[in-house]
mmCIF file of C-alpha atoms in Angstrom:
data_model
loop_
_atom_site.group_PDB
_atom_site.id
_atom_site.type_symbol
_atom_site.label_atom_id
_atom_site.label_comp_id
_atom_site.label_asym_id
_atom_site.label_seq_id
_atom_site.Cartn_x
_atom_site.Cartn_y
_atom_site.Cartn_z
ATOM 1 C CA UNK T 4 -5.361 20.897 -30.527
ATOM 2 C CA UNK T 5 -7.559 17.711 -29.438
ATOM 3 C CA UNK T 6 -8.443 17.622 -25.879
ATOM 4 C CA UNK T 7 -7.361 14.966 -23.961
ATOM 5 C CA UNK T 8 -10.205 12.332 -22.857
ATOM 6 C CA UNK T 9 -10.753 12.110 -19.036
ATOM 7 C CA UNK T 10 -9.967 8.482 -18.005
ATOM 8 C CA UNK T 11 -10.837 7.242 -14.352
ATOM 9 C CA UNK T 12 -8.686 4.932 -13.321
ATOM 10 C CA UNK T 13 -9.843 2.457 -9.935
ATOM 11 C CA UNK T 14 -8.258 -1.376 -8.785
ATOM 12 C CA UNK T 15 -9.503 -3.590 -6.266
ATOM 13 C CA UNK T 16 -5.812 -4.104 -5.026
ATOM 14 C CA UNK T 17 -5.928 -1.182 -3.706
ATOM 15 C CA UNK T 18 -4.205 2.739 -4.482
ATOM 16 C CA UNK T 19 -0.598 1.358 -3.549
ATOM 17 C CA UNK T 20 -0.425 -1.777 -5.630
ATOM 18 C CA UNK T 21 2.237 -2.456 -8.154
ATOM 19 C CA UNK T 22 -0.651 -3.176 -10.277
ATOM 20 C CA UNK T 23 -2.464 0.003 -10.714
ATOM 21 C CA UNK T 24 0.864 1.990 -10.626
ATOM 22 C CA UNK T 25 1.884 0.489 -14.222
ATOM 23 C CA UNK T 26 -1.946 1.417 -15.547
ATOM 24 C CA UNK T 27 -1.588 4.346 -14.542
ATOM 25 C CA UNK T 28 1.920 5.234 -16.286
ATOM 26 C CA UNK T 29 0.183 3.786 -19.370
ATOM 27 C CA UNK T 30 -2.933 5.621 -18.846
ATOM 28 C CA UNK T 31 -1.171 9.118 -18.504
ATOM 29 C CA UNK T 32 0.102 9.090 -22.328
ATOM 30 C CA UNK T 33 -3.562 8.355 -23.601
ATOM 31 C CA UNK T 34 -5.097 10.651 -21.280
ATOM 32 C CA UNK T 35 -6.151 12.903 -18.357
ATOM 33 C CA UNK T 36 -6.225 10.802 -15.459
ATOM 34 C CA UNK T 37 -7.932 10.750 -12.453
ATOM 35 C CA UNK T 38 -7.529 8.121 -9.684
ATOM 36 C CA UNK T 39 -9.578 7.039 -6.886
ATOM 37 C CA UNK T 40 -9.065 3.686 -5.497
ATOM 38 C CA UNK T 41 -9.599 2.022 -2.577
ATOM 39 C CA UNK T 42 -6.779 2.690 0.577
ATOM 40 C CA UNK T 43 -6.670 -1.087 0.911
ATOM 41 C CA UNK T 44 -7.157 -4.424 -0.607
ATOM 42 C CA UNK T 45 -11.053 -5.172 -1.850
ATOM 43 C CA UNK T 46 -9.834 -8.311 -3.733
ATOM 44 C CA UNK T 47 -13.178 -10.919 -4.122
ATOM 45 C CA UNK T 48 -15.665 -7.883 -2.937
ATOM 46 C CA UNK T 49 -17.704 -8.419 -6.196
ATOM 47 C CA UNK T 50 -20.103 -5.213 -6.489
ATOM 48 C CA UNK T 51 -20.272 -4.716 -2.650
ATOM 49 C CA UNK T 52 -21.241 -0.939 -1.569
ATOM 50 C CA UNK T 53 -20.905 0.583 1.375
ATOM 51 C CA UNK T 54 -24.432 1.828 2.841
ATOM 52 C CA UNK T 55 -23.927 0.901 6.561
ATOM 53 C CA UNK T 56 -20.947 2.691 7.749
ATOM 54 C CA UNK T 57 -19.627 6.075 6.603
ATOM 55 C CA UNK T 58 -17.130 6.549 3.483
ATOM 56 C CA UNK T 59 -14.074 9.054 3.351
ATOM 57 C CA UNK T 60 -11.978 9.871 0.377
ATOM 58 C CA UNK T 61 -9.101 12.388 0.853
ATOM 59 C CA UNK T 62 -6.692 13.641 -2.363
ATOM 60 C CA UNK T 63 -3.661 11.843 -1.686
ATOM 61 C CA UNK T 64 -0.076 13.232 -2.979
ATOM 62 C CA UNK T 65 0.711 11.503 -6.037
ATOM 63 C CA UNK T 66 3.593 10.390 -7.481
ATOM 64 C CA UNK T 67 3.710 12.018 -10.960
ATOM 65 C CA UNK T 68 1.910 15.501 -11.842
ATOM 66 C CA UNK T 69 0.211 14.233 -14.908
ATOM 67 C CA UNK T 70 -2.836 12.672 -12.541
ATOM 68 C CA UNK T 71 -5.041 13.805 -9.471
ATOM 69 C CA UNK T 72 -5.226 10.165 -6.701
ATOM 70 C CA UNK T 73 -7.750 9.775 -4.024
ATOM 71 C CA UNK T 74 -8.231 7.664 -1.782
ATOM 72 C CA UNK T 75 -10.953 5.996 -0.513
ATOM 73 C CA UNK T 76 -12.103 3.864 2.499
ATOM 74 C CA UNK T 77 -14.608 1.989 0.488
ATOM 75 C CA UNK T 78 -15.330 -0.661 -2.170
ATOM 76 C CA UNK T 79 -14.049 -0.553 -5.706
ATOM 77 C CA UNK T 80 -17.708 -0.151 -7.013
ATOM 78 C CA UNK T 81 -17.873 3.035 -4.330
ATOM 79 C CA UNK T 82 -14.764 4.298 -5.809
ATOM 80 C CA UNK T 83 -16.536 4.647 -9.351
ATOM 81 C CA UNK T 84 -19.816 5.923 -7.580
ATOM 82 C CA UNK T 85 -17.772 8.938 -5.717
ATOM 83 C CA UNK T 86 -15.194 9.651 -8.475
ATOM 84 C CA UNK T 87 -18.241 10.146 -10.988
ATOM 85 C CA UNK T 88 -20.465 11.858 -8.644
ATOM 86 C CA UNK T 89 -18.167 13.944 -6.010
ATOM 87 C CA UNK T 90 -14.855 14.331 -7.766
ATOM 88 C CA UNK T 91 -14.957 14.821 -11.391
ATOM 89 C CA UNK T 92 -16.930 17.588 -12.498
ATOM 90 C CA UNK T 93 -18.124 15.840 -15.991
ATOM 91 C CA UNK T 94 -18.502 12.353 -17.228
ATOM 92 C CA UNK T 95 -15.364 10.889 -17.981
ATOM 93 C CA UNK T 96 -14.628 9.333 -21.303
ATOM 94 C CA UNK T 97 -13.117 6.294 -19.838
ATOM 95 C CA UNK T 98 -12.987 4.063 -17.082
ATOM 96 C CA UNK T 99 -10.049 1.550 -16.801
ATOM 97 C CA UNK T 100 -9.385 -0.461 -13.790
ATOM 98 C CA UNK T 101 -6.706 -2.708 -12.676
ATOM 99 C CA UNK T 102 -4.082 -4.269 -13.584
ATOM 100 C CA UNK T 103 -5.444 -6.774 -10.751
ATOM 101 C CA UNK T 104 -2.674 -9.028 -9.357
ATOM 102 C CA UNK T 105 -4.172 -12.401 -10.366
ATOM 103 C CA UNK T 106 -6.791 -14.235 -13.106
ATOM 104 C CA UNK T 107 -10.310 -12.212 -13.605
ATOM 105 C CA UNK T 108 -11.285 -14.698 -16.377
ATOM 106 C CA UNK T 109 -14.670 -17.091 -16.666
ATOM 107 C CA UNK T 110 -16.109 -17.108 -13.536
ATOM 108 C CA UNK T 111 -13.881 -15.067 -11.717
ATOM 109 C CA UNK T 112 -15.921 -11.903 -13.186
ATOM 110 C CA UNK T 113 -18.260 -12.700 -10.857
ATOM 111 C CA UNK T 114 -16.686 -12.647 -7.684
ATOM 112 C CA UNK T 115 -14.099 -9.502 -9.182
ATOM 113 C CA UNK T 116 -13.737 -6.278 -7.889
ATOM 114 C CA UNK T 117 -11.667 -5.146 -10.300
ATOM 115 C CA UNK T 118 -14.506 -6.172 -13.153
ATOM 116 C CA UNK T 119 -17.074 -4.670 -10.504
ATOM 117 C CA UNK T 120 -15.781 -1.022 -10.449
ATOM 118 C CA UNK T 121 -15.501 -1.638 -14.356
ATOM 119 C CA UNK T 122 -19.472 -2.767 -14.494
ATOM 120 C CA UNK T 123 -20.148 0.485 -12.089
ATOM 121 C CA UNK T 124 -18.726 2.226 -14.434
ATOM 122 C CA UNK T 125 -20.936 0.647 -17.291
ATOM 123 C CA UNK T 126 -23.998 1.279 -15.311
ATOM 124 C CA UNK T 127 -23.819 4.637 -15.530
ATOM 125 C CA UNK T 128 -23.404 5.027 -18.956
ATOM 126 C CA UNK T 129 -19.418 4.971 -19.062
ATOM 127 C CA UNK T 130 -17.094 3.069 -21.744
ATOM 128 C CA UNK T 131 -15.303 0.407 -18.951
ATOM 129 C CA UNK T 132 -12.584 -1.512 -19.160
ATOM 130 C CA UNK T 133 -11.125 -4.633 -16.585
ATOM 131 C CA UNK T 134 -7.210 -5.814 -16.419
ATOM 132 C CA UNK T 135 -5.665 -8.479 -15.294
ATOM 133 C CA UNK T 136 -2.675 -10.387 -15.114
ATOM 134 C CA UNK T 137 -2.249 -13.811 -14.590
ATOM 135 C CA UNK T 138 0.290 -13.305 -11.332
ATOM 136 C CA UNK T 139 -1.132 -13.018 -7.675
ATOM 137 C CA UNK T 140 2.125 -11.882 -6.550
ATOM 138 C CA UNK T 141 2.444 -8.487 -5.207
ATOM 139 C CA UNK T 142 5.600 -8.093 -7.279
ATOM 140 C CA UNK T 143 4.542 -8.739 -10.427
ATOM 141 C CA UNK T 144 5.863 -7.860 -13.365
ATOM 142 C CA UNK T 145 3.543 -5.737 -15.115
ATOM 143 C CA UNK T 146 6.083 -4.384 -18.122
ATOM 144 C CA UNK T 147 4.562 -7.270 -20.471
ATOM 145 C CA UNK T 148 1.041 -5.922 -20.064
ATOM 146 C CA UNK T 149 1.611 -2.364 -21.381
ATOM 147 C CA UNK T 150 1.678 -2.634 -24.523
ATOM 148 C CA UNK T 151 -1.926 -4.566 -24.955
ATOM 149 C CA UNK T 152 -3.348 -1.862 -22.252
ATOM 150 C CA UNK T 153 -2.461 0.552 -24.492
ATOM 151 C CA UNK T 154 -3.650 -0.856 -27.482
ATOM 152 C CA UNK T 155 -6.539 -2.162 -26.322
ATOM 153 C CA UNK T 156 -7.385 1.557 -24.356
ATOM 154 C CA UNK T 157 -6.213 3.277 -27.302
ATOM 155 C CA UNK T 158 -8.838 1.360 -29.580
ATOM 156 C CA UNK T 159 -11.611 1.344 -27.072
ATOM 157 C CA UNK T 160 -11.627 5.018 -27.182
ATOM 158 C CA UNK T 161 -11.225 5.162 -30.962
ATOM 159 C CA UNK T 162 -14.603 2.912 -31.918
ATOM 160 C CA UNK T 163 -16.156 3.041 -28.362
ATOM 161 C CA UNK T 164 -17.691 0.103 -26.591
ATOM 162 C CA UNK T 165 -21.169 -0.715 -27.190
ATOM 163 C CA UNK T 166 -23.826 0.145 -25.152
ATOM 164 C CA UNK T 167 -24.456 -2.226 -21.624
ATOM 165 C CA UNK T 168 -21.294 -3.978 -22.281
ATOM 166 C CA UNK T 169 -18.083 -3.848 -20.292
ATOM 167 C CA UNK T 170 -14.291 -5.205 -21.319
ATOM 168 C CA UNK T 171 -13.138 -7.857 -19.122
ATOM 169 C CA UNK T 172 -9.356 -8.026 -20.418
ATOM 170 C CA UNK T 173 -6.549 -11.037 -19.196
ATOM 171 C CA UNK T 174 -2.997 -10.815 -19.528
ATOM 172 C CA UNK T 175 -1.153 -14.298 -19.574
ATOM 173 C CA UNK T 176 2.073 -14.418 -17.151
ATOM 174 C CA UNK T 177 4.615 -14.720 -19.949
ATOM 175 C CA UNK T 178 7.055 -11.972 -21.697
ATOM 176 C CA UNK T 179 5.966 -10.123 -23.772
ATOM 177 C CA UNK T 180 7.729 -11.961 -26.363
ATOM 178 C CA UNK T 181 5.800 -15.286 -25.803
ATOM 179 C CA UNK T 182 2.092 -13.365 -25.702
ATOM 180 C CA UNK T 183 0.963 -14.185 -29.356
ATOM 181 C CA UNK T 184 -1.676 -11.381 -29.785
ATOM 182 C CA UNK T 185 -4.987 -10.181 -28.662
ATOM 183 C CA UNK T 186 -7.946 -12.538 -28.644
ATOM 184 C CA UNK T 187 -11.945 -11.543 -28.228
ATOM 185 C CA UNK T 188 -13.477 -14.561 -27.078
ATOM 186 C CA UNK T 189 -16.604 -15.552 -24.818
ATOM 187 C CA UNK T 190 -16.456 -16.743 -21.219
ATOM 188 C CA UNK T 191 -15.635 -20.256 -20.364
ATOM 189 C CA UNK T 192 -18.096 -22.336 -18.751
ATOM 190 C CA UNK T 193 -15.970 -23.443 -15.289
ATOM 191 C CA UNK T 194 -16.412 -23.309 -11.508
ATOM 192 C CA UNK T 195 -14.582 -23.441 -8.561
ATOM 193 C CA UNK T 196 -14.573 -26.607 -6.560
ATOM 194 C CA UNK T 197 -14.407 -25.219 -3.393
ATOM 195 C CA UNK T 198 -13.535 -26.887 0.131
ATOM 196 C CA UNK T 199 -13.182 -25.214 3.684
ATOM 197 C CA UNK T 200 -10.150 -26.004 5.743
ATOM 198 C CA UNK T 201 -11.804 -26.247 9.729
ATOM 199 C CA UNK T 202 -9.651 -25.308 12.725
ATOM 200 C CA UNK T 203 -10.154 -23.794 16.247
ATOM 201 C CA UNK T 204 -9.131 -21.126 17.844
ATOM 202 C CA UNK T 205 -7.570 -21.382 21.454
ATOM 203 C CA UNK T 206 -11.068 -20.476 23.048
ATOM 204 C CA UNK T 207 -12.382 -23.667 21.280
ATOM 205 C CA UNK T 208 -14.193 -21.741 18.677
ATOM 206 C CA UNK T 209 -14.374 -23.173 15.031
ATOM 207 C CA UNK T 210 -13.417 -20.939 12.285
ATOM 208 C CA UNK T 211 -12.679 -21.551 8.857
ATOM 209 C CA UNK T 212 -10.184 -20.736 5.528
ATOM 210 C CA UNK T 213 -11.778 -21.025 2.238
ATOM 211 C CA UNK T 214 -10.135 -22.939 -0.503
ATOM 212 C CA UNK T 215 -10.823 -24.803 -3.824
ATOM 213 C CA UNK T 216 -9.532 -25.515 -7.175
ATOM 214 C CA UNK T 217 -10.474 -23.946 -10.700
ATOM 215 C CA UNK T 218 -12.310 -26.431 -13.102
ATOM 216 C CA UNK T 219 -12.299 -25.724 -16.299
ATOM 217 C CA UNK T 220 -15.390 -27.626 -17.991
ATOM 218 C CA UNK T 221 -15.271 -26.271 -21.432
ATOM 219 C CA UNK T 222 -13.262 -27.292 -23.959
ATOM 220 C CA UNK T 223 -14.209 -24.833 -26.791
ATOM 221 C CA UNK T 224 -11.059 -22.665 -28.609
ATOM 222 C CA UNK T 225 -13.395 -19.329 -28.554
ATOM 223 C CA UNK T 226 -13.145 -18.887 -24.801
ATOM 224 C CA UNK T 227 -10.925 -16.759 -22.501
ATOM 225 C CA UNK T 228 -9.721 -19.810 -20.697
ATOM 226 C CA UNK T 229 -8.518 -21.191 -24.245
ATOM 227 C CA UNK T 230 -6.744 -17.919 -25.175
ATOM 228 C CA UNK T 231 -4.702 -17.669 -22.190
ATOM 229 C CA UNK T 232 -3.440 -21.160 -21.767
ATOM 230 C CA UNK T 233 -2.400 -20.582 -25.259
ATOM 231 C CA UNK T 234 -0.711 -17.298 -24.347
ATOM 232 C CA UNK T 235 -3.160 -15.048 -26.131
ATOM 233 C CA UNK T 236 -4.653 -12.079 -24.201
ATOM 234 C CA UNK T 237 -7.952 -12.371 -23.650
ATOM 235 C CA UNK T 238 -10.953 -9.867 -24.073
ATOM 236 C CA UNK T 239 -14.600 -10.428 -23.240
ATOM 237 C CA UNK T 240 -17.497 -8.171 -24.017
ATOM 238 C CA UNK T 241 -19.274 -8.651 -20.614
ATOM 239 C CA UNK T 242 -22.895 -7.797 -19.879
ATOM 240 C CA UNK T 243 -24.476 -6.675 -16.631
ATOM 241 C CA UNK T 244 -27.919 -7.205 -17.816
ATOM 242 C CA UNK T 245 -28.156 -10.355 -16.296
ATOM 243 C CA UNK T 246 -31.293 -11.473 -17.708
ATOM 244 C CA UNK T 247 -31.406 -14.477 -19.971
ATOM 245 C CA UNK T 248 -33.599 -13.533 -22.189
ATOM 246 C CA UNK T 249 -34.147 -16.220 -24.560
ATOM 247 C CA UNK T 250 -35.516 -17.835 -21.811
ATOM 248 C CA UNK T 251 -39.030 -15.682 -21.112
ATOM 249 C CA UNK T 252 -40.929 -17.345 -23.584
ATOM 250 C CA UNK T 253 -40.352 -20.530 -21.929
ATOM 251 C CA UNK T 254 -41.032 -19.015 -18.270
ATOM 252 C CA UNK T 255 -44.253 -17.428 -19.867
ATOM 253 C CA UNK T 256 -45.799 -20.709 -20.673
ATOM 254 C CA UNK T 257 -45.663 -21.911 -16.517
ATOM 255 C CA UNK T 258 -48.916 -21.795 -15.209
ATOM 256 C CA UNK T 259 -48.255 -19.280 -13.048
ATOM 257 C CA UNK T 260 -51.601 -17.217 -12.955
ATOM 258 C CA UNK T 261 -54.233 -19.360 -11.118
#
């Protein structure tokens, strides 16, 4: 008989949300599946760790026997950094995270902790996968999304990802009927324009809400921003070696040893 790959699964939503609940029902008829996520919302933590307070994670009862769930107090990038190196006792074969309640595309990945615990999960040598659906509600409807989870896990562990790179996956909010297929595109080029909304508190003290609207400055068909409005799902190989490489040979002709 074939063993079963190991598959962590991890959100930035945290353990409760509708979100990670349908991965995990997915997950469970690739895999074994483990589970530690954080015990509330990291949403926009990037790859924040936790190194000045203490962390706990506790085993948490779940609510199907087919996976072990902790919790933990943390950030989705600690998550992946104590499920790898205080819960499981090998390497698993997977790391999925997700299905984030909202848009992880272009820029997004940046800010993401649901691409974050993904990317943590790169760094250490893991196969990685990041999902999201197009829907910041909390009661999203996630049924649409199985299918290309599954395929797309189902493939990843079949030909592996390549080394250093990470799958940053979007889901587009429609049925599944109206989702076209699967696209592999690159990121868009886009920003947020953002604004802050100023108010004071009844001491007098200013505080402010962040807000802004998505821009998207590219108007190539071979991005993820294309795919989606065009109700393809959307998968980018993402990098987290961040250097640009192309670029040293220009650096390396500053005049920068006097």
């Amino acid at each position: 008989m074939t063993k079963r790959p190991l598959i962590l699964v991890t959100n930035d939503d945290g353990i409760n949300a509708p979100g990670i609940r349908a991965l995990i029902e997915v997950i469970n008829t690739i895999g074994d599946v483990v589970v530690v996520a954080p015990d509330s919302p990291q949403s926009g933590m990037g790859h924040a760790i936790t190194i000045n307070s203490t962390l706990y994670v506790w085993q948490i009862n779940s609510d199907n026997e087919s996976q072990l769930e902790y919790c933990c107090s943390g950030t989705p990038a600690d998550c992946v950094k104590l499920g790898v190196r205080e819960i499981l006792d090998r390497k698993p074969d997977l790391c999925v995270s997700g299905i984030n309640h909202g848009s992880n595309s272009s820029i997004n990945v940046i800010y993401s902790g649901t691409m974050s615990a993904a990317i943590e999960a790169g760094i250490e040598g893991i196969p990685a996968i990041g999902f999201s659906l197009l829907d910041y509600n909390w009661k999203a409807n996630f049924e649409a999304c199985k299918p290309f989870v599954k395929t797309i896990t189902e493939n990843a562990l079949k030909h592996g990802i390549p080394e250093g790179v990470v799958l940053n996956v979007n889901i587009p909010n429609v049925s599944k009927e109206q989702i076209k297929g699967i696209k592999i595109c690159r990121q868009a080029k886009a920003n947020w324009v953002e604004a802050f909304d100023k108010r004071q508190n009844p001491q007098g003290r200013d505080y402010y809400w962040l807000s802004g609207k998505f821009v998207n400055l590219d108007s190539g068909e071979d991005t993820d921003e294309w795919a989606l409005e065009n109700n393809y799902v959307s998968v980018v190989p993402t990098q987290f070696d961040l250097t640009a490489h192309k670029h040293i040979k220009t650096l390396n002709n500053w005049n920068l040893n006097r």
